[in-house]
C-alpha cells in the first residue's frame, strides 16, 4: 500500500510541475488566439502525463527499453492530442469569427433597417447562446428604432401643427392690436374680448405643451389620494356641461352605485383633466342634438379595475387611424365630424400619459355611430 502511495505522490509531483508551467504559459499567451490557448491546454495535459510517468519510472527503476516504450506512447498521444486541439481551436475560432462578422454587418446595416442574421452551420453551446442573445438584442433594437422613428415623425408633425396653430391667433392678435393702435376699430370692446379669447387659447396650448413635456420627461409628479369614481366623473361632467349646452350636445350617464363603492387611488387634479379632455374632445366631435354618454364598469378581473368610458357620435374613426389616436399631434379632422381646430392635438396624448403614469391604460374603439374611449384604472388596494 505504501508503494502505491509513493508512486501516486511522484506522479502528482511530475504532473504538478507541468500544470504550473501550463498555467504560466496560458497567462503569458492570454491575449492570443483561441487555437493557441487550446493547444497549450492539450500540451499541458500531455506533459503532465509524461512527467508523471517518467517520475514513476525513475522511482521504479524501469529498464531502458520499457522507459523508451512509455516515452514513445506518450509522444504519439501528444501528437494526436495537439492535432485534435488545433482542429478544435480552428473550428471554434472560425465560428467565432463568423459570429463577429454577422454582428459587425448588422451594426453597419442597422441605420438602413438591416437585421441580424446568425451564421449558418453548427456551433458550440456557448456560441449558440451568444447568437441567440444577439438576435434578441437585434430585435429589441429594431423595435426601439421603430419607436424612435415614430416619435421623430410625431415630433415633426407636432412642430408643424404648433407652428400653424400659433401663427393664426398671433396674426389675428397683431391685426387687432394695430387696428386699436391706429384707432380703426369700429367696436373696441369686441376687439378686446377677441384678444382675451385668443390669449386664453394660446395659454391653453402652452399649458398642454408643458404638461406633455413633463410626461415625456418622466417628471409628472403625482399626488395620489383615495377617492371614489363617482366624484371624478361628477366633477368632469360639471366642468364639461357649459360647453355641451353651448354646442347643443346632451351629456348622459351617472356612475352606478357599485362604482361609487370601489375606490381608486389617483391624483384627483390630473385624472379630472383626463376625463375633461375626453369629454371636451367628444363634445366637439359630436354634432348638435347628439349625445355623449359616460359610463363606469366595475369588475374587470374580479373587480381589480374600474373602467370609465366616454362614447360620442363622431361617426367613427378609420381602422387604420385607431392605433394613432393617442399619438402626439394626431387630430384626424379628415375622418371625423368637421370642426374648427381647437388645439394642437395634444389632449389625447396627455390622456394616455397621465393614465399610464397611474398604472392604467387608455384605449379607443369604434361603436355604431361613433367611438368609445375607455380609461382603465386599478382599484385601490384594501
PDB file of C-alpha atoms in Angstrom, residues 62-178:
ATOM      1  CA  UNK A  62      12.364   0.626 -15.103  1.00  0.00           C
ATOM      2  CA  UNK A  63      14.672  -0.728 -17.780  1.00  0.00           C
ATOM      3  CA  UNK A  64      15.778   1.498 -20.615  1.00  0.00           C
ATOM      4  CA  UNK A  65      13.663  -0.437 -23.074  1.00  0.00           C
ATOM      5  CA  UNK A  66      10.479  -0.049 -21.000  1.00  0.00           C
ATOM      6  CA  UNK A  67      11.175   3.634 -20.477  1.00  0.00           C
ATOM      7  CA  UNK A  68      11.610   4.119 -24.225  1.00  0.00           C
ATOM      8  CA  UNK A  69       8.309   2.364 -24.933  1.00  0.00           C
ATOM      9  CA  UNK A  70       6.481   4.505 -22.403  1.00  0.00           C
ATOM     10  CA  UNK A  71       8.038   7.688 -23.830  1.00  0.00           C
ATOM     11  CA  UNK A  72       7.074   6.776 -27.400  1.00  0.00           C
ATOM     12  CA  UNK A  73       3.478   6.084 -26.332  1.00  0.00           C
ATOM     13  CA  UNK A  74       3.318   9.479 -24.584  1.00  0.00           C
ATOM     14  CA  UNK A  75       4.796  11.269 -27.591  1.00  0.00           C
ATOM     15  CA  UNK A  76       2.296   9.688 -30.005  1.00  0.00           C
ATOM     16  CA  UNK A  77      -0.526  10.624 -27.657  1.00  0.00           C
ATOM     17  CA  UNK A  78       0.853  14.148 -27.575  1.00  0.00           C
ATOM     18  CA  UNK A  79       0.875  14.390 -31.386  1.00  0.00           C
ATOM     19  CA  UNK A  80      -2.742  13.209 -31.658  1.00  0.00           C
ATOM     20  CA  UNK A  81      -3.895  15.437 -28.801  1.00  0.00           C
ATOM     21  CA  UNK A  82      -2.206  18.540 -30.222  1.00  0.00           C
ATOM     22  CA  UNK A  83      -3.621  17.885 -33.690  1.00  0.00           C
ATOM     23  CA  UNK A  84      -7.089  17.465 -32.236  1.00  0.00           C
ATOM     24  CA  UNK A  85      -6.686  20.627 -30.149  1.00  0.00           C
ATOM     25  CA  UNK A  86      -5.581  22.645 -33.186  1.00  0.00           C
ATOM     26  CA  UNK A  87      -8.526  21.395 -35.273  1.00  0.00           C
ATOM     27  CA  UNK A  88     -10.979  22.118 -32.462  1.00  0.00           C
ATOM     28  CA  UNK A  89      -9.474  25.553 -31.876  1.00  0.00           C
ATOM     29  CA  UNK A  90      -9.622  26.456 -35.565  1.00  0.00           C
ATOM     30  CA  UNK A  91     -13.248  25.295 -35.781  1.00  0.00           C
ATOM     31  CA  UNK A  92     -14.298  27.308 -32.742  1.00  0.00           C
ATOM     32  CA  UNK A  93     -12.324  30.341 -33.950  1.00  0.00           C
ATOM     33  CA  UNK A  94     -13.967  30.129 -37.373  1.00  0.00           C
ATOM     34  CA  UNK A  95     -17.439  30.053 -35.798  1.00  0.00           C
ATOM     35  CA  UNK A  96     -16.497  32.935 -33.518  1.00  0.00           C
ATOM     36  CA  UNK A  97     -15.206  34.969 -36.464  1.00  0.00           C
ATOM     37  CA  UNK A  98     -18.388  34.248 -38.429  1.00  0.00           C
ATOM     38  CA  UNK A  99     -20.485  35.398 -35.476  1.00  0.00           C
ATOM     39  CA  UNK A 100     -18.391  38.564 -35.133  1.00  0.00           C
ATOM     40  CA  UNK A 101     -18.780  39.259 -38.866  1.00  0.00           C
ATOM     41  CA  UNK A 102     -22.562  38.814 -38.605  1.00  0.00           C
ATOM     42  CA  UNK A 103     -22.708  41.221 -35.660  1.00  0.00           C
ATOM     43  CA  UNK A 104     -20.485  43.722 -37.496  1.00  0.00           C
ATOM     44  CA  UNK A 105     -22.607  43.577 -40.659  1.00  0.00           C
ATOM     45  CA  UNK A 106     -25.728  44.109 -38.576  1.00  0.00           C
ATOM     46  CA  UNK A 107     -24.172  47.154 -36.952  1.00  0.00           C
ATOM     47  CA  UNK A 108     -23.191  48.575 -40.347  1.00  0.00           C
ATOM     48  CA  UNK A 109     -26.663  47.980 -41.807  1.00  0.00           C
ATOM     49  CA  UNK A 110     -28.654  48.974 -38.713  1.00  0.00           C
ATOM     50  CA  UNK A 111     -29.387  52.523 -39.879  1.00  0.00           C
ATOM     51  CA  UNK A 112     -30.647  51.177 -43.215  1.00  0.00           C
ATOM     52  CA  UNK A 113     -33.067  48.813 -41.482  1.00  0.00           C
ATOM     53  CA  UNK A 114     -30.891  45.707 -41.600  1.00  0.00           C
ATOM     54  CA  UNK A 115     -31.477  42.804 -39.232  1.00  0.00           C
ATOM     55  CA  UNK A 116     -29.141  40.346 -37.532  1.00  0.00           C
ATOM     56  CA  UNK A 117     -28.651  37.083 -39.443  1.00  0.00           C
ATOM     57  CA  UNK A 118     -26.874  34.383 -37.380  1.00  0.00           C
ATOM     58  CA  UNK A 119     -24.152  32.495 -39.270  1.00  0.00           C
ATOM     59  CA  UNK A 120     -25.061  29.170 -40.807  1.00  0.00           C
ATOM     60  CA  UNK A 121     -23.579  25.921 -39.523  1.00  0.00           C
ATOM     61  CA  UNK A 122     -23.154  24.329 -36.129  1.00  0.00           C
ATOM     62  CA  UNK A 123     -21.527  25.994 -33.150  1.00  0.00           C
ATOM     63  CA  UNK A 124     -20.698  25.276 -29.547  1.00  0.00           C
ATOM     64  CA  UNK A 125     -23.424  25.675 -26.949  1.00  0.00           C
ATOM     65  CA  UNK A 126     -21.841  28.920 -25.721  1.00  0.00           C
ATOM     66  CA  UNK A 127     -21.605  30.432 -29.206  1.00  0.00           C
ATOM     67  CA  UNK A 128     -25.164  29.324 -29.996  1.00  0.00           C
ATOM     68  CA  UNK A 129     -26.380  31.005 -26.797  1.00  0.00           C
ATOM     69  CA  UNK A 130     -24.455  34.150 -27.718  1.00  0.00           C
ATOM     70  CA  UNK A 131     -26.001  34.085 -31.183  1.00  0.00           C
ATOM     71  CA  UNK A 132     -29.488  33.841 -29.689  1.00  0.00           C
ATOM     72  CA  UNK A 133     -28.788  36.755 -27.372  1.00  0.00           C
ATOM     73  CA  UNK A 134     -27.515  38.835 -30.287  1.00  0.00           C
ATOM     74  CA  UNK A 135     -30.658  38.002 -32.263  1.00  0.00           C
ATOM     75  CA  UNK A 136     -32.861  39.003 -29.309  1.00  0.00           C
ATOM     76  CA  UNK A 137     -30.884  42.226 -28.847  1.00  0.00           C
ATOM     77  CA  UNK A 138     -31.200  42.982 -32.561  1.00  0.00           C
ATOM     78  CA  UNK A 139     -34.974  42.516 -32.330  1.00  0.00           C
ATOM     79  CA  UNK A 140     -35.150  44.892 -29.360  1.00  0.00           C
ATOM     80  CA  UNK A 141     -33.026  47.439 -31.211  1.00  0.00           C
ATOM     81  CA  UNK A 142     -35.300  47.161 -34.242  1.00  0.00           C
ATOM     82  CA  UNK A 143     -38.346  47.833 -32.092  1.00  0.00           C
ATOM     83  CA  UNK A 144     -36.585  50.769 -30.447  1.00  0.00           C
ATOM     84  CA  UNK A 145     -35.654  52.116 -33.878  1.00  0.00           C
ATOM     85  CA  UNK A 146     -39.272  51.899 -34.997  1.00  0.00           C
ATOM     86  CA  UNK A 147     -40.438  53.709 -31.859  1.00  0.00           C
ATOM     87  CA  UNK A 148     -37.765  56.362 -32.327  1.00  0.00           C
ATOM     88  CA  UNK A 149     -38.777  56.936 -35.924  1.00  0.00           C
ATOM     89  CA  UNK A 150     -42.438  57.108 -34.954  1.00  0.00           C
ATOM     90  CA  UNK A 151     -41.633  59.612 -32.199  1.00  0.00           C
ATOM     91  CA  UNK A 152     -39.474  61.630 -34.558  1.00  0.00           C
ATOM     92  CA  UNK A 153     -42.260  61.749 -37.146  1.00  0.00           C
ATOM     93  CA  UNK A 154     -44.702  62.681 -34.397  1.00  0.00           C
ATOM     94  CA  UNK A 155     -42.408  65.480 -33.223  1.00  0.00           C
ATOM     95  CA  UNK A 156     -42.076  66.837 -36.747  1.00  0.00           C
ATOM     96  CA  UNK A 157     -45.844  66.793 -37.193  1.00  0.00           C
ATOM     97  CA  UNK A 158     -46.276  68.448 -33.809  1.00  0.00           C
ATOM     98  CA  UNK A 159     -43.856  71.235 -34.671  1.00  0.00           C
ATOM     99  CA  UNK A 160     -45.614  71.822 -37.998  1.00  0.00           C
ATOM    100  CA  UNK A 161     -49.075  71.870 -36.410  1.00  0.00           C
ATOM    101  CA  UNK A 162     -47.993  74.001 -33.465  1.00  0.00           C
ATOM    102  CA  UNK A 163     -46.369  76.492 -35.846  1.00  0.00           C
ATOM    103  CA  UNK A 164     -49.575  76.691 -37.875  1.00  0.00           C
ATOM    104  CA  UNK A 165     -51.831  76.934 -34.828  1.00  0.00           C
ATOM    105  CA  UNK A 166     -49.665  79.622 -33.245  1.00  0.00           C
ATOM    106  CA  UNK A 167     -49.383  81.714 -36.397  1.00  0.00           C
ATOM    107  CA  UNK A 168     -53.157  82.013 -36.822  1.00  0.00           C
ATOM    108  CA  UNK A 169     -54.014  83.557 -33.439  1.00  0.00           C
ATOM    109  CA  UNK A 170     -50.808  85.599 -33.373  1.00  0.00           C
ATOM    110  CA  UNK A 171     -51.634  87.099 -36.760  1.00  0.00           C
ATOM    111  CA  UNK A 172     -55.130  87.930 -35.523  1.00  0.00           C
ATOM    112  CA  UNK A 173     -53.794  89.472 -32.318  1.00  0.00           C
ATOM    113  CA  UNK A 174     -51.341  91.586 -34.272  1.00  0.00           C
ATOM    114  CA  UNK A 175     -54.030  92.793 -36.665  1.00  0.00           C
ATOM    115  CA  UNK A 176     -56.426  93.675 -33.829  1.00  0.00           C
ATOM    116  CA  UNK A 177     -53.664  95.407 -31.864  1.00  0.00           C
ATOM    117  CA  UNK A 178     -52.705  97.502 -34.901  1.00  0.00           C
TER     118      UNK A 178
END
